[in-house]
């Protein structure tokens, strides 16, 4: 079913303290998984040009997701139109997409812990380039939960992880496109120096 996904992110300097804080607030732990994601594209880069995403994800399940821009944009939040379906076989689905003319454009990995709190989904994400909290839900609930946790609204991030990586890749002239822990094994990333580029308020001022 198609729906509008609404979320924001915050970069974390102390993920352990944040985890403790949301548990103290009564958040219900759901699971912790390792994700492998493949972003697909065609030879004309049609999806990228339309600001759309076709993704195959494997954790404890396999899901195929299509995301596109919503009818109305909102500078306060990251909003996308989303279609998602669970499939049984990661490798077979990958082959189907390739036979349909898509190719593997990018891989990205992530450790994700999921919690539920006040009608929102909280995801503690460890990316190869840093730790983040993602809050998904209705707009007012997102704001309330962010405030309860003690997060500064002006430091929210509305970019997706691949857009954040693209900023890092360009600034550091990284020679790779895949966002894997192996690729970042010997690279230290200080996201503090890129805050003005990735945080929503900084982006609005540019």
Short mmCIF file of C-alpha atoms in Angstrom, two decimals:
data_model
loop_
_atom_site.label_atom_id
_atom_site.label_comp_id
_atom_site.label_asym_id
_atom_site.label_seq_id
_atom_site.Cartn_x
_atom_site.Cartn_y
_atom_site.Cartn_z
CA UNK A 1 0.00 0.00 0.00
CA UNK A 2 1.24 3.49 -0.88
CA UNK A 3 1.63 5.94 1.94
CA UNK A 4 3.59 9.06 2.87
CA UNK A 5 6.54 8.30 5.12
CA UNK A 6 7.39 11.17 7.50
CA UNK A 7 10.59 11.20 9.53
CA UNK A 8 13.60 13.15 10.74
CA UNK A 9 17.10 12.18 11.86
CA UNK A 10 19.58 13.43 14.43
CA UNK A 11 23.30 12.75 14.39
CA UNK A 12 24.42 11.24 17.71
CA UNK A 13 27.71 11.76 19.51
CA UNK A 14 26.79 9.33 22.32
CA UNK A 15 24.48 6.56 21.14
CA UNK A 16 24.67 4.69 24.46
CA UNK A 17 23.34 7.65 26.44
CA UNK A 18 20.57 8.19 23.90
CA UNK A 19 19.58 4.52 24.10
CA UNK A 20 19.41 4.77 27.89
CA UNK A 21 17.30 7.94 27.62
CA UNK A 22 14.64 6.46 25.34
CA UNK A 23 14.40 3.32 27.48
CA UNK A 24 13.90 5.54 30.55
CA UNK A 25 11.02 7.21 28.69
CA UNK A 26 9.33 3.83 28.35
CA UNK A 27 10.16 2.95 24.76
CA UNK A 28 9.46 -0.66 23.80
CA UNK A 29 12.41 -2.47 22.21
CA UNK A 30 11.52 -4.40 19.04
CA UNK A 31 14.72 -5.77 17.50
CA UNK A 32 18.30 -5.17 16.39
CA UNK A 33 19.24 -6.18 12.87
CA UNK A 34 22.03 -5.82 10.34
CA UNK A 35 20.80 -4.47 7.01
CA UNK A 36 22.18 -4.96 3.54
CA UNK A 37 20.58 -2.56 1.07
CA UNK A 38 20.97 -2.39 -2.69
CA UNK A 39 19.94 0.72 -4.61
CA UNK A 40 18.97 -0.07 -8.20
CA UNK A 41 19.12 2.21 -11.21
CA UNK A 42 18.66 1.99 -14.97
CA UNK A 43 21.22 2.96 -17.59
CA UNK A 44 19.65 6.41 -18.05
CA UNK A 45 19.65 7.12 -14.30
CA UNK A 46 15.94 7.79 -14.59
CA UNK A 47 15.24 7.11 -10.92
CA UNK A 48 17.97 9.47 -9.71
CA UNK A 49 16.75 12.23 -12.03
CA UNK A 50 13.21 11.86 -10.68
CA UNK A 51 14.54 11.79 -7.09
CA UNK A 52 13.15 8.28 -6.71
CA UNK A 53 14.65 5.21 -5.04
CA UNK A 54 14.29 1.51 -5.84
CA UNK A 55 15.77 -0.52 -2.99
CA UNK A 56 16.12 -4.18 -2.08
CA UNK A 57 16.76 -4.69 1.64
CA UNK A 58 17.74 -7.79 3.57
CA UNK A 59 17.78 -8.09 7.36
CA UNK A 60 15.70 -10.81 9.03
CA UNK A 61 13.29 -10.32 6.11
CA UNK A 62 13.60 -9.17 2.52
CA UNK A 63 11.71 -6.11 1.31
CA UNK A 64 11.48 -4.30 -2.01
CA UNK A 65 10.79 -0.58 -1.66
CA UNK A 66 10.06 2.24 -4.09
CA UNK A 67 10.23 5.83 -2.85
CA UNK A 68 9.39 9.06 -4.68
CA UNK A 69 8.79 12.72 -3.91
CA UNK A 70 5.46 13.58 -2.25
CA UNK A 71 2.94 15.98 -3.84
CA UNK A 72 3.78 18.63 -1.23
CA UNK A 73 7.24 19.09 0.27
CA UNK A 74 7.85 20.09 3.89
CA UNK A 75 11.12 21.71 4.97
CA UNK A 76 10.52 20.66 8.57
CA UNK A 77 10.47 16.92 7.84
CA UNK A 78 11.69 14.32 5.37
CA UNK A 79 8.58 13.14 3.55
CA UNK A 80 8.42 10.58 0.73
CA UNK A 81 5.78 8.53 -1.03
CA UNK A 82 6.55 4.89 -0.30
CA UNK A 83 5.52 1.55 -1.76
CA UNK A 84 6.90 -1.53 -0.01
CA UNK A 85 6.38 -5.27 -0.31
CA UNK A 86 7.95 -8.23 1.48
CA UNK A 87 9.47 -10.88 -0.80
CA UNK A 88 10.68 -14.38 -0.02
CA UNK A 89 14.00 -14.55 -1.85
CA UNK A 90 16.60 -11.74 -1.92
CA UNK A 91 18.78 -13.25 -4.66
CA UNK A 92 15.87 -14.12 -6.96
CA UNK A 93 14.35 -10.66 -6.55
CA UNK A 94 17.72 -9.15 -7.42
CA UNK A 95 17.84 -11.24 -10.61
CA UNK A 96 14.30 -10.21 -11.55
CA UNK A 97 15.22 -6.54 -11.23
CA UNK A 98 18.34 -7.07 -13.33
CA UNK A 99 16.31 -8.84 -16.04
CA UNK A 100 13.94 -5.86 -16.02
CA UNK A 101 16.83 -3.57 -16.95
CA UNK A 102 17.96 -2.34 -13.55
CA UNK A 103 21.48 -2.69 -12.22
CA UNK A 104 23.06 -2.52 -8.78
CA UNK A 105 24.10 1.11 -8.40
CA UNK A 106 25.05 1.22 -4.74
CA UNK A 107 25.21 -0.94 -1.62
CA UNK A 108 24.78 0.44 1.88
CA UNK A 109 24.93 -1.29 5.24
CA UNK A 110 23.48 -0.42 8.60
CA UNK A 111 22.98 -1.73 12.12
CA UNK A 112 19.49 -0.77 13.29
CA UNK A 113 17.80 -1.00 16.70
CA UNK A 114 14.07 -0.31 16.64
CA UNK A 115 11.89 1.00 19.47
CA UNK A 116 8.29 2.20 19.74
CA UNK A 117 7.44 5.30 21.78
CA UNK A 118 4.29 7.45 21.83
CA UNK A 119 3.04 6.31 18.41
CA UNK A 120 6.42 6.84 16.77
CA UNK A 121 9.09 4.43 15.57
CA UNK A 122 12.58 5.18 16.86
CA UNK A 123 15.54 3.72 15.01
CA UNK A 124 19.02 3.85 16.48
CA UNK A 125 21.15 3.50 13.36
CA UNK A 126 24.86 2.82 13.19
CA UNK A 127 26.06 3.72 9.71
CA UNK A 128 29.64 3.24 8.51
CA UNK A 129 30.12 7.02 8.88
CA UNK A 130 28.30 7.68 12.17
CA UNK A 131 25.42 7.07 14.58
CA UNK A 132 21.93 8.49 14.15
CA UNK A 133 18.46 8.47 15.64
CA UNK A 134 15.60 8.33 13.16
CA UNK A 135 12.08 9.22 14.34
CA UNK A 136 9.15 8.22 12.12
CA UNK A 137 5.46 8.93 12.66
CA UNK A 138 2.93 11.73 12.47
CA UNK A 139 4.49 15.20 12.43
CA UNK A 140 3.22 16.37 15.81
CA UNK A 141 4.19 13.09 17.46
CA UNK A 142 7.69 13.35 16.01
CA UNK A 143 8.09 16.85 17.46
CA UNK A 144 6.80 15.78 20.87
CA UNK A 145 9.08 12.76 21.07
CA UNK A 146 12.14 14.74 19.94
CA UNK A 147 11.39 17.28 22.67
CA UNK A 148 10.90 14.57 25.32
CA UNK A 149 14.23 13.02 24.44
CA UNK A 150 15.88 16.43 24.71
CA UNK A 151 16.93 16.85 21.09
CA UNK A 152 17.39 20.29 19.57
CA UNK A 153 14.93 20.74 16.70
CA UNK A 154 17.31 22.98 14.79
CA UNK A 155 19.77 20.10 14.53
CA UNK A 156 17.36 17.74 12.79
CA UNK A 157 18.37 16.17 9.48
CA UNK A 158 15.96 15.71 6.59
CA UNK A 159 18.46 14.15 4.17
CA UNK A 160 18.55 10.40 3.61
CA UNK A 161 21.69 8.42 4.42
CA UNK A 162 22.86 8.25 0.81
CA UNK A 163 22.62 12.04 0.49
CA UNK A 164 24.66 12.44 3.68
CA UNK A 165 27.23 10.00 2.32
CA UNK A 166 27.39 11.92 -0.96
CA UNK A 167 28.36 15.08 0.93
CA UNK A 168 31.08 13.18 2.81
CA UNK A 169 32.30 11.47 -0.37
CA UNK A 170 32.65 14.76 -2.22
CA UNK A 171 34.34 16.58 0.66
CA UNK A 172 36.84 13.78 1.30
CA UNK A 173 37.17 12.76 -2.35
CA UNK A 174 36.39 9.15 -1.46
CA UNK A 175 37.06 6.69 -4.30
CA UNK A 176 34.07 4.40 -3.61
CA UNK A 177 30.27 4.54 -3.85
CA UNK A 178 29.30 1.64 -1.59
CA UNK A 179 28.54 2.61 2.01
CA UNK A 180 29.91 -0.48 3.74
CA UNK A 181 31.71 -0.97 7.03
CA UNK A 182 34.59 -2.51 5.11
CA UNK A 183 35.07 0.60 2.98
CA UNK A 184 35.09 2.84 6.06
CA UNK A 185 37.25 0.51 8.15
CA UNK A 186 40.29 2.81 8.19
CA UNK A 187 38.52 6.14 7.65
CA UNK A 188 37.66 8.45 10.54
CA UNK A 189 34.66 10.69 9.94
CA UNK A 190 34.02 13.80 12.01
CA UNK A 191 30.47 14.80 11.08
CA UNK A 192 30.75 17.95 13.19
CA UNK A 193 32.51 19.73 10.33
CA UNK A 194 29.64 18.91 7.96
CA UNK A 195 26.75 19.89 10.25
CA UNK A 196 26.05 23.08 8.29
CA UNK A 197 25.60 20.93 5.20
CA UNK A 198 23.52 18.06 6.57
CA UNK A 199 21.32 19.64 9.24
CA UNK A 200 18.00 21.05 8.04
CA UNK A 201 18.47 24.57 9.42
CA UNK A 202 21.89 24.85 7.82
CA UNK A 203 20.51 23.65 4.49
CA UNK A 204 17.69 26.23 4.64
CA UNK A 205 20.21 29.04 5.20
CA UNK A 206 22.30 28.10 2.17
#
